[in-house]
XYZ file of C-alpha atoms in Angstrom:
437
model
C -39.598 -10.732 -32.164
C -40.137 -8.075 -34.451
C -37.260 -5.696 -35.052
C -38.631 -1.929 -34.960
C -36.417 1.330 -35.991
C -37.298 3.930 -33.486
C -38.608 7.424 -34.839
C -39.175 10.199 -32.548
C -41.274 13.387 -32.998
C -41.109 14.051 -28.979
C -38.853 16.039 -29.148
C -41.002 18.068 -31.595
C -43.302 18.114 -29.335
C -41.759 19.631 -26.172
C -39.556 22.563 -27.772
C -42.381 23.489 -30.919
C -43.845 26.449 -28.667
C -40.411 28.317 -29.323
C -39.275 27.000 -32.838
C -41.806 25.346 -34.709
C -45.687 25.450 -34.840
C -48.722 23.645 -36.492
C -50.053 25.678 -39.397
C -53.014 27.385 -38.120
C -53.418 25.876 -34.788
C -57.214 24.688 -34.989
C -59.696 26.921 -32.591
C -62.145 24.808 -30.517
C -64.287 25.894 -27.425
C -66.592 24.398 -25.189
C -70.274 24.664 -26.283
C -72.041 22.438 -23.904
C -72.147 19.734 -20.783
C -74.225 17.613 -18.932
C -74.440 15.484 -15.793
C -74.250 11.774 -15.864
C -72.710 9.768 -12.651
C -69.093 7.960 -13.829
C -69.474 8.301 -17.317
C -67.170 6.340 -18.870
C -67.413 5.856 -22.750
C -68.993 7.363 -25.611
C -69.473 6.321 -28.943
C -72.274 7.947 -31.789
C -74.551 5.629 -33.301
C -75.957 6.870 -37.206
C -78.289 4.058 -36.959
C -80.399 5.284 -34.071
C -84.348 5.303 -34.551
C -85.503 8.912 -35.744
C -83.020 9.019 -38.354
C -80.735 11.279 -35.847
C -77.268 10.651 -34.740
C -77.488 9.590 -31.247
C -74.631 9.707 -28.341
C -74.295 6.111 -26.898
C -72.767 6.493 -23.028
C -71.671 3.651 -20.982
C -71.063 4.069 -16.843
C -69.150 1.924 -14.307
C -67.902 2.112 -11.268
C -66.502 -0.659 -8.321
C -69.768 -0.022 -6.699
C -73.482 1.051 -6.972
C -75.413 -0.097 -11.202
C -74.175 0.469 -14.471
C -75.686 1.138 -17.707
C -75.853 2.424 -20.780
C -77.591 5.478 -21.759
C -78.294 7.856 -25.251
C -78.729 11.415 -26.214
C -81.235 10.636 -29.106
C -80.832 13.694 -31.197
C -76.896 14.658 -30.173
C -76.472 17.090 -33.014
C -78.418 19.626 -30.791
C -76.145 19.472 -27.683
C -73.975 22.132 -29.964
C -76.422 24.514 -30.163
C -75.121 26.398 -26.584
C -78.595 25.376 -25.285
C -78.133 23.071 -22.154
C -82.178 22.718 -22.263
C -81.660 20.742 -25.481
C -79.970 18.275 -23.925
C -81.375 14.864 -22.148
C -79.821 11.799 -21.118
C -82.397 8.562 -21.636
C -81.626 4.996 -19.829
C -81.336 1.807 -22.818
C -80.156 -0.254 -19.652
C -79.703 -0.261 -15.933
C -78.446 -3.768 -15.698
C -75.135 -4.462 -17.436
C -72.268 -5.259 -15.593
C -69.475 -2.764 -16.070
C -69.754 -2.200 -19.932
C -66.487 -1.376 -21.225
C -68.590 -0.893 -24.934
C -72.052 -0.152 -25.902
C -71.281 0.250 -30.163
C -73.954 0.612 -32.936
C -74.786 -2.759 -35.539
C -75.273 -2.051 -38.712
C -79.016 -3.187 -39.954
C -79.004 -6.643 -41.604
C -76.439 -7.723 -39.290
C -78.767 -9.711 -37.512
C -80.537 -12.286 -40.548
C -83.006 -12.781 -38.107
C -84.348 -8.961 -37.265
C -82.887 -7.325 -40.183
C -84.593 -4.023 -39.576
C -83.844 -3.972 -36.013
C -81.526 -1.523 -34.438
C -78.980 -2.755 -32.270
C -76.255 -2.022 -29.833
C -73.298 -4.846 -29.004
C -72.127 -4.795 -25.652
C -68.578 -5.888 -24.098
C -68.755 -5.771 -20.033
C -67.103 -6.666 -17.013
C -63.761 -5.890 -15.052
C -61.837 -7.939 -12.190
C -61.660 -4.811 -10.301
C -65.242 -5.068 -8.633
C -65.552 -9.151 -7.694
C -69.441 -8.607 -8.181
C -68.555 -7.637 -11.663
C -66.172 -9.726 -13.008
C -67.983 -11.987 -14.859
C -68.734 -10.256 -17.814
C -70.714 -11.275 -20.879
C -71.367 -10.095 -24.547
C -75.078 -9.204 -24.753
C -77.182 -6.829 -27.773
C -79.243 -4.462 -26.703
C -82.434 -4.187 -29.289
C -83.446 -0.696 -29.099
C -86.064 -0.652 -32.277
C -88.846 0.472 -30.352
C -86.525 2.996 -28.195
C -87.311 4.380 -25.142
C -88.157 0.624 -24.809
C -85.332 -1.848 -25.077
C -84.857 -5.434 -24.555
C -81.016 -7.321 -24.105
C -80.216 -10.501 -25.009
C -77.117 -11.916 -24.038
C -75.219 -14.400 -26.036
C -72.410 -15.408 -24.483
C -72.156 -17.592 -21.871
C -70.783 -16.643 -18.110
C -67.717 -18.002 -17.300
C -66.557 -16.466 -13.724
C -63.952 -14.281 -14.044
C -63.787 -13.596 -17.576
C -64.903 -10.366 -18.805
C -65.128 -8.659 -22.200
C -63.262 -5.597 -23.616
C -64.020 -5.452 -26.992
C -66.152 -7.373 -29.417
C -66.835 -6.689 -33.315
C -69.073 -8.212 -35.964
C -67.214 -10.274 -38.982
C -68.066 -13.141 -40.579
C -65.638 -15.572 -38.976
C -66.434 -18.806 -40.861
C -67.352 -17.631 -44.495
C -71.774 -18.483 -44.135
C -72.222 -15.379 -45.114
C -73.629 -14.782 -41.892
C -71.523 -12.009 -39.541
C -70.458 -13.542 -35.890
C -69.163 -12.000 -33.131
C -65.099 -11.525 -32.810
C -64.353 -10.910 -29.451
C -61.369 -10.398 -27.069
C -61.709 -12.114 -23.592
C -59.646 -12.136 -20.095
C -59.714 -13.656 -17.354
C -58.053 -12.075 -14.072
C -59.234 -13.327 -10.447
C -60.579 -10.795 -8.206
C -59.928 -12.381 -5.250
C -55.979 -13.258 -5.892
C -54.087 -10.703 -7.543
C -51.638 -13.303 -8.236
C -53.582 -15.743 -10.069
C -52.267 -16.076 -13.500
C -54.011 -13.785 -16.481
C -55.793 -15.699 -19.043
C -56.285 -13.599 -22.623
C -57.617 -15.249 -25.419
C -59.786 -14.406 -29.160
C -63.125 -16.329 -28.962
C -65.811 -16.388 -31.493
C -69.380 -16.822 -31.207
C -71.158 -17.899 -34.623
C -74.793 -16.675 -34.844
C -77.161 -19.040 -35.363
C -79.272 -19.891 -38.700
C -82.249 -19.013 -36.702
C -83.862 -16.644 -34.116
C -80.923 -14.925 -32.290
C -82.343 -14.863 -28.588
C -80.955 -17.753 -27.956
C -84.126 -19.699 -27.887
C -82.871 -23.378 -28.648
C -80.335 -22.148 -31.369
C -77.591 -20.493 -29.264
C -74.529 -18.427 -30.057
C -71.931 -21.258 -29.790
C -68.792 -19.382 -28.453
C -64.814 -20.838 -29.513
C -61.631 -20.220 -28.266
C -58.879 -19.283 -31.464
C -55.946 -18.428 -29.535
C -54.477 -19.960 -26.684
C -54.697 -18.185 -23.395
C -52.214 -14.975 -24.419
C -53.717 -13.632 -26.982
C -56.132 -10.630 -27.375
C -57.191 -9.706 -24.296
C -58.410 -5.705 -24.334
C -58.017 -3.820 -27.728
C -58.112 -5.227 -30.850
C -58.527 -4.352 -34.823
C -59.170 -6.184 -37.800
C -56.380 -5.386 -40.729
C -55.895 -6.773 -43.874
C -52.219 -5.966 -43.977
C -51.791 -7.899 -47.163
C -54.666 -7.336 -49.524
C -55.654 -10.992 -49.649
C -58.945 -10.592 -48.058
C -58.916 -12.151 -44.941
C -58.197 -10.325 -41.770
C -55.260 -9.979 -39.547
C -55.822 -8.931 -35.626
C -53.572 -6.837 -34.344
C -53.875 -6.725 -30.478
C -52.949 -4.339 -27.561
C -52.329 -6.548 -25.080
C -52.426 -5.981 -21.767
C -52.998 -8.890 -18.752
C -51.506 -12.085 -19.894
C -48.580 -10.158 -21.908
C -47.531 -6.433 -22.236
C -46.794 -6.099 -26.204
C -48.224 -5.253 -29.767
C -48.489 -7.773 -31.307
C -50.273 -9.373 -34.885
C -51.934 -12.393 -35.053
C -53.583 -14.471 -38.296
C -55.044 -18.004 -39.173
C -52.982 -19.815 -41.087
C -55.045 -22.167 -42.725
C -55.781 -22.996 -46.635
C -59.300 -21.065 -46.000
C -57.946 -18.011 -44.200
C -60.788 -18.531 -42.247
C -60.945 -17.937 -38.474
C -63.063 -20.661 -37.392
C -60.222 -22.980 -38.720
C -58.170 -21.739 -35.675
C -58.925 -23.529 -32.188
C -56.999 -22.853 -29.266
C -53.965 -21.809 -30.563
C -53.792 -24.758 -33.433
C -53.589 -22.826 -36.786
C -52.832 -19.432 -35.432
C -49.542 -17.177 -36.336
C -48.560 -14.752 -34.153
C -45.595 -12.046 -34.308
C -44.319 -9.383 -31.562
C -44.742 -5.724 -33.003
C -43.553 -4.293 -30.410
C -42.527 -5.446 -26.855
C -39.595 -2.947 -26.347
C -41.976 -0.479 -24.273
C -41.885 -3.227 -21.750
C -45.298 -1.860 -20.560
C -49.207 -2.807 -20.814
C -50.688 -1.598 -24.930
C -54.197 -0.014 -24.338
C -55.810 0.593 -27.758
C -54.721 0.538 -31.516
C -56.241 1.700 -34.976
C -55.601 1.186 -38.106
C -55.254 4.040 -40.156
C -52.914 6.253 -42.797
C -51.246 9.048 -40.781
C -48.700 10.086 -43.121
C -51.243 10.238 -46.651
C -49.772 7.932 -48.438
C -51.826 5.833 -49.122
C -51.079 2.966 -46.576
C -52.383 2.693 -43.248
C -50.528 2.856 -40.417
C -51.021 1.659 -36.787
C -51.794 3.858 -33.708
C -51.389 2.911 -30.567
C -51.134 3.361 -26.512
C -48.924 2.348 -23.848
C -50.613 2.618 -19.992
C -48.424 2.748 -17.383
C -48.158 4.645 -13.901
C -44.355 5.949 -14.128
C -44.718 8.873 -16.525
C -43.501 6.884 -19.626
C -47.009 6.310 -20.617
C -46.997 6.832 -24.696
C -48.885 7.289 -28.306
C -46.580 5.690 -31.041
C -47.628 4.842 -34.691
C -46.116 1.896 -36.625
C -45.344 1.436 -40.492
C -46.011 -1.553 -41.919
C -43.156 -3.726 -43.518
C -44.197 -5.525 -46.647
C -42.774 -8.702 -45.204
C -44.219 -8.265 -42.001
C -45.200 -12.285 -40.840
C -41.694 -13.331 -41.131
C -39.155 -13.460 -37.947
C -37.946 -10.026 -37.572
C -39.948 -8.103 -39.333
C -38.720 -4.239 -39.401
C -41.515 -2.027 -38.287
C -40.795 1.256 -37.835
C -42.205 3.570 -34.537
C -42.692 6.729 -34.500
C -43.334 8.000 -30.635
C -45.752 10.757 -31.438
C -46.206 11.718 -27.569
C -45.362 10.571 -24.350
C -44.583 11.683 -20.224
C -48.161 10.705 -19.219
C -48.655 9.902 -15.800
C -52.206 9.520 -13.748
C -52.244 11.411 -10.577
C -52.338 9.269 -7.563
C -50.137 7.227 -9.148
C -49.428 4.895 -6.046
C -52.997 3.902 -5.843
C -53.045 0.262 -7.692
C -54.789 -0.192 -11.119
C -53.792 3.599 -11.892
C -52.524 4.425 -15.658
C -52.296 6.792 -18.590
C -52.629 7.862 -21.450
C -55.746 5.893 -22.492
C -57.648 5.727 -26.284
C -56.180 7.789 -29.074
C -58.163 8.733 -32.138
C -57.140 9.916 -35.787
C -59.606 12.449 -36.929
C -59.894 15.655 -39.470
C -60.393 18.447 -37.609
C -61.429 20.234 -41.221
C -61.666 17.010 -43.487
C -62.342 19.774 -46.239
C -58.919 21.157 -45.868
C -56.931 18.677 -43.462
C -54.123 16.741 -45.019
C -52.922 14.792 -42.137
C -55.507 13.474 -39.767
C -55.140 15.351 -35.823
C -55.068 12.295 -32.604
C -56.935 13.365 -29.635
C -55.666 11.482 -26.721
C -57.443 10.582 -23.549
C -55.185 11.006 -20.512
C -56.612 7.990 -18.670
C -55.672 8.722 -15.279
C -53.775 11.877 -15.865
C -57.364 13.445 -16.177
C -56.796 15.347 -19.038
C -57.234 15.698 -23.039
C -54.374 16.313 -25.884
C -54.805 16.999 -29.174
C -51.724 16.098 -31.357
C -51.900 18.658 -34.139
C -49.649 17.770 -37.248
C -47.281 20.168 -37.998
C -47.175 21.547 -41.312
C -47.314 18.296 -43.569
C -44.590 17.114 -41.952
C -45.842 13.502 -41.247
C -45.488 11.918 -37.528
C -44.650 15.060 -36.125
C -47.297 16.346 -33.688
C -47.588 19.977 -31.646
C -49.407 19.017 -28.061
C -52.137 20.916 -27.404
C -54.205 20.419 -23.879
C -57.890 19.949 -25.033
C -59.468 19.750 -21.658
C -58.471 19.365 -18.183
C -60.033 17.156 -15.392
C -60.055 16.904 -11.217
C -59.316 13.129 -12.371
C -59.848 10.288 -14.263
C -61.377 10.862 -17.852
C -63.226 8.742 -20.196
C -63.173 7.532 -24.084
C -64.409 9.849 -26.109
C -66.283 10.140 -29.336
C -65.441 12.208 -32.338
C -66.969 13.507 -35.787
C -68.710 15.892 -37.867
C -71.911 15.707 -36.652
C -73.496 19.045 -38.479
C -71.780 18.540 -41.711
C -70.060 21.744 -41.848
C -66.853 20.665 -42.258
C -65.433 20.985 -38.830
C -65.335 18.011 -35.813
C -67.422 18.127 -33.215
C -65.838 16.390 -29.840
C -67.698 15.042 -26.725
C -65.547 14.384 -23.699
C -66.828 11.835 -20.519
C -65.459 13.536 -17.410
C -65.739 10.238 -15.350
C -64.044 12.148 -11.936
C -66.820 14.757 -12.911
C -69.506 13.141 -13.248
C -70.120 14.901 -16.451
C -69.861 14.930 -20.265
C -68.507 18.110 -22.152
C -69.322 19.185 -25.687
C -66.692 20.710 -28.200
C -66.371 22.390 -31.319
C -63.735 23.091 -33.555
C -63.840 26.828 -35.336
């Protein structure tokens, strides 16, 4: 296990109302909303046809459809005008989709001007909907769309997140995905979590006699939710580092270690390192980025705890340069913490969810800001860095809820400079629209 020297800017936090304060606390205000039943996720897809940035929005719920749905031309939901703004279905039939995220054109060597969307679905919590597949919704001719789903169903095992990368070296990207298995029936059947790949084929990708084969790398407690590709070392081939949550409750890294670097080398678990970042929380990791906090010049990791007893926490980890080997020192920083959903006795309750680095003024910004999704605590923070002191945060409440809030998507949309922020009230039923001043 991975030794870790504990930093806290918590205290920071709580007490810099009286002593200490972010220099010039950034100005936002809400410009905008609309309705949309259990809105869940967003994410902004550049690649949308029109040429306009489009909002991507995925719903779920135990009961009732799913889907996925777009605002085609997003950069006018910040005009103040709610008539600007319309939702449009891609799909009504995806089983809860925990990701709906944009492919770059060319991905696909068989449509290489097509637009697509990659889809990770399904949840235990809703036995009609936990079997869960990967699927790629081709939206070229949009409002038309068409989905093709390339995994195969396995019952019980559902998708979190899934990424294109070229797993086997053809030149050709695959699909990297993270996979769980929980039984809806019997709470106390045994987690599975594992990192499967599914290698597109030479030739049409529907599927049509030339499937997406789909492997197994790890064994069955590996990735299971978040996930993100890092090359820690510079060598060009990728390290996952994984928030895990079923099958274990750690950070933890994971490579192939085999003379290709390749992933496809690694099969079940044969070929695969693995090292604890951090297990110390003793409590379930929900998402983690990769990305340089402090300015200098490294990246850093950022990452979630969920939990329903208030200790629910953002930390960020620095990278040791000898970080495969037992014992590794990485050192924590616990940026925020004290989240705790309301109705915390109900089961399956947690908090804080997603947190994102972003530049509130990337024209002026030194240190990147983290909004934080409260998960269950139905709210939004913004961790504001204070002065350039790095890993050291003011809390600022973004947005409050009635409930349970969503992922939310980030960026500057208009080009002036400034972040624009779009919130998924799930307990609302709504989405909001920011902007920062």
């Amino acid at each position: 296990m991975a030794l870790l020297v504990r930093l806290t800017a918590v205290s920071l936090v709580l007490v810099c109302a009286s002593t200490c304060c972010a220099t010039n606390p950034p100005s936002f205000k809400r410009v905008n909303e609309v309705a949309l039943d259990h809105v869940a996720v967003a994410t902004l897809d550049y690649n949308f046809p029109g040429g306009e940035p489009a909002l991507i929005l995925t719903t779920f719920f135990p009961f009732g459809k799913d889907g996925v749905y777009c605002v085609p031309n997003v950069t006018s939901a910040f005009d103040g005008k709610q008539s600007s703004l319309k939702i449009s279905t891609i799909d009504d039939t995806m089983k809860w989709p925990n990701q709906a995220n944009s492919v770059a054109q060319g991905t696909i060597v068989s449509a290489p001007n097509a637009s697509f969307l990659l889809t990770a679905s399904g949840f235990f919590v809703s036995p009609g909907k936990a079997t869960g597949s990967i699927s790629l919704l081709d939206i070229s001719k949009f409002p038309y769309s068409t989905k093709t789903t390339v995994s195969v169903p396995e019952k019980n095992y559902f998708y979190h997140h899934a990424v294109f990368h070229d797993v086997n070296g053809d030149g050709r990207k695959d699909i990297l995905a993270a996979r769980a298995y929980k039984s809806s029936l019997n709470p106390f059947a045994k987690s599975k979590t594992n990192l499967v790949w599914l290698e597109q084929p030479e030739g049409d990708f529907k599927n049509n006699g030339n499937p997406w084969v789909e492997r197994q790398i790890t064994g069955d407690d590996g990735p299971g939710v978040g996930f993100t590709l890092c090359d820690l070392d510079n060598d060009n081939q990728m390290e996952v580092v994984a928030s895990q949550f079923f099958a274990k409750q750690q950070l933890s890294l994971w490579w192939c270690d085999s003379p290709e670097g390749h992933w496809s080398d690694c099969t079940n678990g044969t070929n695969v390192g693995s090292a604890v970042i951090d297990a110390a929380e003793g409590a379930p990791f929900f998402n983690v980025e990769w990305v340089d906090l402090n300015n200098d010049g490294k990246k850093d990791l950022l990452a979630t705890t969920n939990t329903a007893n208030g200790k629910g926490a953002v930390f960020a980890y620095e990278q040791p340069a000898d970080f495969k080997i037992k014992d590794a020192k990485w050192t924590v920083h616990r940026l925020a913490d004290g989240y705790k959903p309301t109705k915390a006795f109900l089961p399956g309750r947690g908090a804080p969810g997603t947190a994102k680095s972003f530049f509130v003024n990337k024209k002026t910004d030194k240190l990147p800001s983290i909004l934080v999704s409260g998960d269950d605590a139905g709210y939004y923070d913004l961790l504001v860095p204070i002065g350039d002191s790095p890993f050291q945060y003011e809390k600022i409440r973004m947005a409050n809820s009635t409930g349970t809030v969503g992922t939310p998507a980030v960026s500057d949309l208009d080009g002036d400079g400034f972040a624009e922020v779009i919130l998924p009230l799930f307990a609302e039923n709504k989405i909001a629209f920011y902007k920062f001043e």
